[in-house]
């Protein structure tokens, strides 16, 4: 039997900021690196790459499923 969630990590957090500010930090490479990580490649479109090197080798990788500014 295959676990379709294997390797998936989900986390929720509350950020005391307006949605527009948070959206910018999740979709703009320079802002993402300023917030967290040492490098990032972000392609904020459906199917686009989300790749953040959080701490020199600890990589967060995924894809954007939907990009809708609030």
GROMACS .gro file of N, CA and C in nm:
model
  210
    1UNK      N    1   0.084  -0.117   0.000
    1UNK     CA    2   0.000   0.000   0.000
    1UNK      C    3   0.088   0.124   0.000
    2UNK      N    4   0.057   0.220  -0.083
    2UNK     CA    5   0.137   0.341  -0.097
    2UNK      C    6   0.075   0.456  -0.015
    3UNK      N    7   0.160   0.529   0.058
    3UNK     CA    8   0.115   0.646   0.133
    3UNK      C    9   0.134   0.769   0.046
    4UNK      N   10   0.024   0.829  -0.001
    4UNK     CA   11   0.035   0.943  -0.091
    4UNK      C   12   0.086   1.068  -0.021
    5UNK      N   13   0.091   1.069   0.113
    5UNK     CA   14   0.142   1.184   0.187
    5UNK      C   15   0.286   1.167   0.231
    6UNK      N   16   0.352   1.060   0.190
    6UNK     CA   17   0.491   1.038   0.229
    6UNK      C   18   0.577   1.153   0.182
    7UNK      N   19   0.656   1.209   0.273
    7UNK     CA   20   0.745   1.319   0.239
    7UNK      C   21   0.680   1.456   0.239
    8UNK      N   22   0.553   1.463   0.274
    8UNK     CA   23   0.483   1.591   0.276
    8UNK      C   24   0.481   1.644   0.419
    9UNK      N   25   0.519   1.769   0.433
    9UNK     CA   26   0.519   1.836   0.563
    9UNK      C   27   0.428   1.957   0.554
   10UNK      N   28   0.334   1.967   0.642
   10UNK     CA   29   0.244   2.082   0.644
   10UNK      C   30   0.254   2.150   0.779
   11UNK      N   31   0.250   2.283   0.776
   11UNK     CA   32   0.254   2.360   0.900
   11UNK      C   33   0.167   2.483   0.882
   12UNK      N   34   0.092   2.516   0.984
   12UNK     CA   35   0.012   2.638   0.983
   12UNK      C   36   0.070   2.733   1.087
   13UNK      N   37   0.064   2.863   1.055
   13UNK     CA   38   0.111   2.962   1.151
   13UNK      C   39   0.032   3.090   1.132
   14UNK      N   40   0.025   3.168   1.236
   14UNK     CA   41  -0.039   3.298   1.230
   14UNK      C   42   0.071   3.403   1.219
   15UNK      N   43   0.058   3.490   1.121
   15UNK     CA   44   0.154   3.598   1.101
   15UNK      C   45   0.078   3.728   1.118
   16UNK      N   46   0.124   3.810   1.211
   16UNK     CA   47   0.056   3.937   1.237
   16UNK      C   48   0.094   4.039   1.130
   17UNK      N   49   0.028   4.027   1.016
   17UNK     CA   50   0.051   4.117   0.902
   17UNK      C   51  -0.071   4.108   0.812
   18UNK      N   52  -0.088   4.208   0.728
   18UNK     CA   53  -0.203   4.203   0.637
   18UNK      C   54  -0.175   4.102   0.526
   19UNK      N   55  -0.280   4.050   0.464
   19UNK     CA   56  -0.264   3.946   0.361
   19UNK      C   57  -0.175   3.990   0.243
   20UNK      N   58  -0.181   4.116   0.205
   20UNK     CA   59  -0.100   4.164   0.093
   20UNK      C   60   0.050   4.153   0.124
   21UNK      N   61   0.087   4.184   0.247
   21UNK     CA   62   0.228   4.175   0.288
   21UNK      C   63   0.275   4.030   0.287
   22UNK      N   64   0.195   3.942   0.344
   22UNK     CA   65   0.232   3.799   0.348
   22UNK      C   66   0.241   3.743   0.207
   23UNK      N   67   0.145   3.777   0.122
   23UNK     CA   68   0.146   3.731  -0.018
   23UNK      C   69   0.276   3.769  -0.087
   24UNK      N   70   0.319   3.893  -0.067
   24UNK     CA   71   0.443   3.941  -0.130
   24UNK      C   72   0.563   3.860  -0.084
   25UNK      N   73   0.570   3.824   0.043
   25UNK     CA   74   0.684   3.748   0.094
   25UNK      C   75   0.682   3.603   0.048
   26UNK      N   76   0.567   3.552   0.009
   26UNK     CA   77   0.558   3.414  -0.040
   26UNK      C   78   0.575   3.403  -0.191
   27UNK      N   79   0.575   3.516  -0.262
   27UNK     CA   80   0.582   3.510  -0.408
   27UNK      C   81   0.698   3.589  -0.467
   28UNK      N   82   0.769   3.665  -0.388
   28UNK     CA   83   0.882   3.744  -0.437
   28UNK      C   84   1.012   3.685  -0.382
   29UNK      N   85   1.101   3.645  -0.470
   29UNK     CA   86   1.225   3.577  -0.430
   29UNK      C   87   1.308   3.659  -0.331
   30UNK      N   88   1.329   3.786  -0.359
   30UNK     CA   89   1.411   3.869  -0.270
   30UNK      C   90   1.349   3.881  -0.131
   31UNK      N   91   1.218   3.898  -0.126
   31UNK     CA   92   1.151   3.908   0.004
   31UNK      C   93   1.153   3.775   0.079
   32UNK      N   94   1.138   3.664   0.007
   32UNK     CA   95   1.143   3.533   0.071
   32UNK      C   96   1.278   3.512   0.138
   33UNK      N   97   1.386   3.543   0.068
   33UNK     CA   98   1.520   3.523   0.123
   33UNK      C   99   1.544   3.619   0.241
   34UNK      N  100   1.488   3.737   0.232
   34UNK     CA  101   1.500   3.831   0.344
   34UNK      C  102   1.428   3.777   0.467
   35UNK      N  103   1.318   3.705   0.446
   35UNK     CA  104   1.239   3.650   0.556
   35UNK      C  105   1.302   3.522   0.609
   36UNK      N  106   1.331   3.429   0.519
   36UNK     CA  107   1.391   3.301   0.560
   36UNK      C  108   1.463   3.239   0.442
   37UNK      N  109   1.567   3.168   0.473
   37UNK     CA  110   1.639   3.097   0.369
   37UNK      C  111   1.763   3.170   0.321
   38UNK      N  112   1.849   3.094   0.256
   38UNK     CA  113   1.973   3.149   0.201
   38UNK      C  114   1.961   3.170   0.051
   39UNK      N  115   1.866   3.102  -0.012
   39UNK     CA  116   1.839   3.124  -0.154
   39UNK      C  117   1.699   3.071  -0.185
   40UNK      N  118   1.643   3.117  -0.293
   40UNK     CA  119   1.509   3.074  -0.331
   40UNK      C  120   1.488   3.089  -0.480
   41UNK      N  121   1.405   3.002  -0.534
   41UNK     CA  122   1.355   3.013  -0.670
   41UNK      C  123   1.204   3.000  -0.659
   42UNK      N  124   1.134   3.105  -0.695
   42UNK     CA  125   0.989   3.106  -0.687
   42UNK      C  126   0.931   3.140  -0.823
   43UNK      N  127   0.839   3.057  -0.869
   43UNK     CA  128   0.767   3.081  -0.993
   43UNK      C  129   0.618   3.085  -0.959
   44UNK      N  130   0.569   3.199  -0.909
   44UNK     CA  131   0.433   3.207  -0.857
   44UNK      C  132   0.324   3.203  -0.965
   45UNK      N  133   0.304   3.084  -1.020
   45UNK     CA  134   0.198   3.058  -1.117
   45UNK      C  135   0.158   2.913  -1.097
   46UNK      N  136   0.043   2.875  -1.144
   46UNK     CA  137  -0.003   2.738  -1.127
   46UNK      C  138   0.100   2.641  -1.186
   47UNK      N  139   0.147   2.547  -1.104
   47UNK     CA  140   0.248   2.451  -1.146
   47UNK      C  141   0.390   2.503  -1.135
   48UNK      N  142   0.407   2.630  -1.094
   48UNK     CA  143   0.539   2.691  -1.083
   48UNK      C  144   0.618   2.637  -0.966
   49UNK      N  145   0.747   2.646  -0.975
   49UNK     CA  146   0.840   2.593  -0.876
   49UNK      C  147   0.843   2.678  -0.749
   50UNK      N  148   0.842   2.611  -0.634
   50UNK     CA  149   0.867   2.673  -0.503
   50UNK      C  150   0.988   2.599  -0.448
   51UNK      N  151   1.102   2.667  -0.442
   51UNK     CA  152   1.227   2.604  -0.399
   51UNK      C  153   1.300   2.702  -0.307
   52UNK      N  154   1.315   2.664  -0.179
   52UNK     CA  155   1.382   2.749  -0.082
   52UNK      C  156   1.488   2.667  -0.010
   53UNK      N  157   1.612   2.712  -0.019
   53UNK     CA  158   1.720   2.653   0.060
   53UNK      C  159   1.714   2.723   0.196
   54UNK      N  160   1.656   2.656   0.293
   54UNK     CA  161   1.628   2.718   0.422
   54UNK      C  162   1.757   2.740   0.501
   55UNK      N  163   1.842   2.638   0.509
   55UNK     CA  164   1.966   2.649   0.586
   55UNK      C  165   2.077   2.568   0.521
   56UNK      N  166   2.134   2.618   0.415
   56UNK     CA  167   2.247   2.553   0.349
   56UNK      C  168   2.231   2.402   0.336
   57UNK      N  169   2.138   2.361   0.256
   57UNK     CA  170   2.120   2.219   0.229
   57UNK      C  171   1.988   2.163   0.275
   58UNK      N  172   1.918   2.230   0.365
   58UNK     CA  173   1.783   2.189   0.404
   58UNK      C  174   1.686   2.258   0.309
   59UNK      N  175   1.637   2.182   0.213
   59UNK     CA  176   1.562   2.237   0.101
   59UNK      C  177   1.412   2.214   0.121
   60UNK      N  178   1.334   2.319   0.098
   60UNK     CA  179   1.189   2.308   0.089
   60UNK      C  180   1.154   2.319  -0.059
   61UNK      N  181   1.089   2.214  -0.112
   61UNK     CA  182   1.060   2.214  -0.255
   61UNK      C  183   0.915   2.171  -0.277
   62UNK      N  184   0.851   2.241  -0.365
   62UNK     CA  185   0.714   2.207  -0.400
   62UNK      C  186   0.673   2.284  -0.523
   63UNK      N  187   0.543   2.297  -0.541
   63UNK     CA  188   0.493   2.374  -0.654
   63UNK      C  189   0.373   2.455  -0.609
   64UNK      N  190   0.353   2.565  -0.678
   64UNK     CA  191   0.236   2.648  -0.652
   64UNK      C  192   0.115   2.581  -0.716
   65UNK      N  193   0.008   2.567  -0.641
   65UNK     CA  194  -0.115   2.509  -0.695
   65UNK      C  195  -0.212   2.617  -0.740
   66UNK      N  196  -0.212   2.727  -0.667
   66UNK     CA  197  -0.302   2.836  -0.698
   66UNK      C  198  -0.238   2.963  -0.645
   67UNK      N  199  -0.242   3.071  -0.721
   67UNK     CA  200  -0.181   3.197  -0.677
   67UNK      C  201  -0.288   3.306  -0.692
   68UNK      N  202  -0.347   3.341  -0.579
   68UNK     CA  203  -0.455   3.441  -0.578
   68UNK      C  204  -0.426   3.545  -0.472
   69UNK      N  205  -0.389   3.665  -0.510
   69UNK     CA  206  -0.369   3.769  -0.409
   69UNK      C  207  -0.502   3.802  -0.342
   70UNK      N  208  -0.495   3.828  -0.213
   70UNK     CA  209  -0.617   3.861  -0.136
   70UNK      C  210  -0.641   4.009  -0.141
   0.00000   0.00000   0.00000
